[in-house]
JSON list of C-alpha atoms in Angstrom, two decimals:
[
{"chain": "A", "resi": 1, "resn": "MET", "atom": "CA", "xyz": [122.06, -62.17, 105.69]},
{"chain": "A", "resi": 2, "resn": "ARG", "atom": "CA", "xyz": [123.96, -61.10, 108.79]},
{"chain": "A", "resi": 3, "resn": "LEU", "atom": "CA", "xyz": [121.02, -59.04, 110.04]},
{"chain": "A", "resi": 4, "resn": "LYS", "atom": "CA", "xyz": [118.72, -62.04, 109.76]},
{"chain": "A", "resi": 5, "resn": "GLN", "atom": "CA", "xyz": [121.11, -64.14, 111.83]},
{"chain": "A", "resi": 6, "resn": "GLU", "atom": "CA", "xyz": [121.30, -61.51, 114.59]},
{"chain": "A", "resi": 7, "resn": "GLN", "atom": "CA", "xyz": [117.51, -61.26, 114.62]},
{"chain": "A", "resi": 8, "resn": "LYS", "atom": "CA", "xyz": [117.26, -65.00, 115.22]},
{"chain": "A", "resi": 9, "resn": "ILE", "atom": "CA", "xyz": [119.67, -64.84, 118.18]},
{"chain": "A", "resi": 10, "resn": "ARG", "atom": "CA", "xyz": [117.76, -61.96, 119.76]},
{"chain": "A", "resi": 11, "resn": "TYR", "atom": "CA", "xyz": [114.72, -64.12, 120.47]},
{"chain": "A", "resi": 12, "resn": "ARG", "atom": "CA", "xyz": [116.56, -67.10, 121.95]},
{"chain": "A", "resi": 13, "resn": "TRP", "atom": "CA", "xyz": [117.59, -68.07, 125.44]},
{"chain": "A", "resi": 14, "resn": "CYS", "atom": "CA", "xyz": [121.35, -68.30, 125.89]},
{"chain": "A", "resi": 15, "resn": "GLU", "atom": "CA", "xyz": [123.29, -70.00, 128.64]},
{"chain": "A", "resi": 16, "resn": "VAL", "atom": "CA", "xyz": [125.80, -67.72, 130.35]},
{"chain": "A", "resi": 17, "resn": "TRP", "atom": "CA", "xyz": [128.71, -68.44, 132.68]},
{"chain": "A", "resi": 18, "resn": "HIS", "atom": "CA", "xyz": [129.62, -65.95, 135.37]},
{"chain": "A", "resi": 19, "resn": "ASP", "atom": "CA", "xyz": [132.35, -65.84, 138.02]},
{"chain": "A", "resi": 20, "resn": "PRO", "atom": "CA", "xyz": [131.09, -63.20, 140.49]},
{"chain": "A", "resi": 21, "resn": "ALA", "atom": "CA", "xyz": [133.82, -63.69, 143.09]},
{"chain": "A", "resi": 22, "resn": "GLN", "atom": "CA", "xyz": [136.61, -63.96, 140.46]},
{"chain": "A", "resi": 23, "resn": "ASN", "atom": "CA", "xyz": [137.85, -67.16, 142.14]},
{"chain": "A", "resi": 24, "resn": "GLY", "atom": "CA", "xyz": [137.04, -69.77, 139.52]},
{"chain": "A", "resi": 25, "resn": "ASN", "atom": "CA", "xyz": [133.69, -70.64, 141.13]},
{"chain": "A", "resi": 26, "resn": "PHE", "atom": "CA", "xyz": [131.48, -70.23, 138.08]},
{"chain": "A", "resi": 27, "resn": "VAL", "atom": "CA", "xyz": [127.72, -70.07, 138.20]},
{"chain": "A", "resi": 28, "resn": "THR", "atom": "CA", "xyz": [125.52, -70.67, 135.17]},
{"chain": "A", "resi": 29, "resn": "GLY", "atom": "CA", "xyz": [122.25, -69.13, 134.23]},
{"chain": "A", "resi": 30, "resn": "TRP", "atom": "CA", "xyz": [120.02, -68.38, 131.28]},
{"chain": "A", "resi": 31, "resn": "VAL", "atom": "CA", "xyz": [119.44, -64.98, 129.78]},
{"chain": "A", "resi": 32, "resn": "TYR", "atom": "CA", "xyz": [117.11, -63.87, 126.99]},
{"chain": "A", "resi": 33, "resn": "GLY", "atom": "CA", "xyz": [119.17, -63.25, 123.86]},
{"chain": "A", "resi": 34, "resn": "LYS", "atom": "CA", "xyz": [118.00, -59.67, 123.33]},
{"chain": "A", "resi": 35, "resn": "TYR", "atom": "CA", "xyz": [119.67, -58.58, 126.59]},
{"chain": "A", "resi": 36, "resn": "ILE", "atom": "CA", "xyz": [123.18, -59.69, 125.65]},
{"chain": "A", "resi": 37, "resn": "THR", "atom": "CA", "xyz": [125.65, -58.59, 123.01]},
{"chain": "A", "resi": 38, "resn": "PRO", "atom": "CA", "xyz": [127.95, -61.13, 121.37]},
{"chain": "A", "resi": 39, "resn": "HIS", "atom": "CA", "xyz": [131.67, -60.25, 121.42]}
]
């Protein structure tokens, strides 16, 4: 069951938030699910 759920996430686009300057100025972008690892 868990494996099936992870498989589904792998082929989805996910919105990510990033703060490159560490100053609270966040930028958003989209990344293909297979390139990220959930924490």
